[in-house]
Amino acid sequence: MDLRKNIAKVRADIDAAAVAAGRDPASITLLAATKTQSSDTIRAAIDAGITVCGENRVQELTAHLEDNAYQGARLHFIGHLQTNKVKYIVGRVELIHSVSSEKLLRAIAAQADKLGVVQNILLEINLAGEASKSGFSPGEALPTARLAAELTGVRLKGLMCIPPAAVQTGGNLPYFQKMRQLAVDIMREMVDNRIDMDVLSMGMSGDYQDAVAAGSTCIRVGSALFGPRSPMSMRKD
Ligand SMILES: *Cc1c(COP(=O)(O)O)cnc(C)c1O
């Protein structure tokens, strides 16, 4: 595995897709999805130019924080979060991508209030209505965004999705375009709430160029940077 080479390739792909879509490449963040990676690998990735790390599991994030693995990079949470674990995450990460239920939203806001902080969040949207995935249906997005705007502990920054695994290039483009439209619609409906939804977190190793074409501002890439994960760690999260 050559981290520098992989980062350069993914970044070059992102930049090319952005230019082809008439977008500013600088408006797209490359987030390294660091699940199952060691603290040393995370440090190497940051040395090689990664500026944002995204963790899936509370336990790994906590261990890496204790190791000072993220020095010099920003930290996001992108995985499924249980309500009883919000206390380990709120106030420790810049952005939680994976707010997937009203219960979780309220728990994050309550914990942030308790700490006297405002937690940046994204709403996770289950675009294809997949039973195996969490998240709000597109129809639930606007009412939930309105609720988030009322809660003092959270600041809604945008939307996130994990579409079905793309079977072919271009396969997920319609999902990504729907996401972008959903964000535009919510912004339009909520002009009076002064919300600042400028993050669209979408695109992974198999489909990030399509995500950029559709307007993604944050690509979450794991295996294209670090190589395939071991089968033990391939479970859904
Ligand atoms: C693992 C993961 C990624 C990265 O997946 P790759 O296919 O390895 O790029 C992105 N987002 C989330 C939420 C993940 O769990």
PDB file of N, CA and C in Angstrom, residues 12 18 61 71 181 200:
ATOM      1  N   ALA A  12      -6.733  13.607  -7.239  1.00  0.00           N
ATOM      2  CA  ALA A  12      -6.710  14.015  -8.656  1.00  0.00           C
ATOM      3  C   ALA A  12      -8.042  13.668  -9.337  1.00  0.00           C
ATOM      4  N   ALA A  18     -14.589  17.461 -10.432  1.00  0.00           N
ATOM      5  CA  ALA A  18     -15.096  18.791 -10.074  1.00  0.00           C
ATOM      6  C   ALA A  18     -14.988  19.731 -11.271  1.00  0.00           C
ATOM      7  N   LEU A  61     -12.499   5.231  17.926  1.00  0.00           N
ATOM      8  CA  LEU A  61     -12.242   6.668  18.043  1.00  0.00           C
ATOM      9  C   LEU A  61     -11.606   6.981  19.396  1.00  0.00           C
ATOM     10  N   GLN A  71      -3.441  13.904  15.506  1.00  0.00           N
ATOM     11  CA  GLN A  71      -2.738  15.192  15.601  1.00  0.00           C
ATOM     12  C   GLN A  71      -2.592  15.841  14.235  1.00  0.00           C
ATOM     13  N   GLN A 181     -30.876  17.619  -4.614  1.00  0.00           N
ATOM     14  CA  GLN A 181     -32.171  18.294  -4.745  1.00  0.00           C
ATOM     15  C   GLN A 181     -32.865  18.399  -3.392  1.00  0.00           C
ATOM     16  N   LEU A 200     -22.751  18.328   1.888  1.00  0.00           N
ATOM     17  CA  LEU A 200     -23.402  17.149   1.307  1.00  0.00           C
ATOM     18  C   LEU A 200     -22.361  16.042   1.365  1.00  0.00           C
TER      19      LEU A 200
END
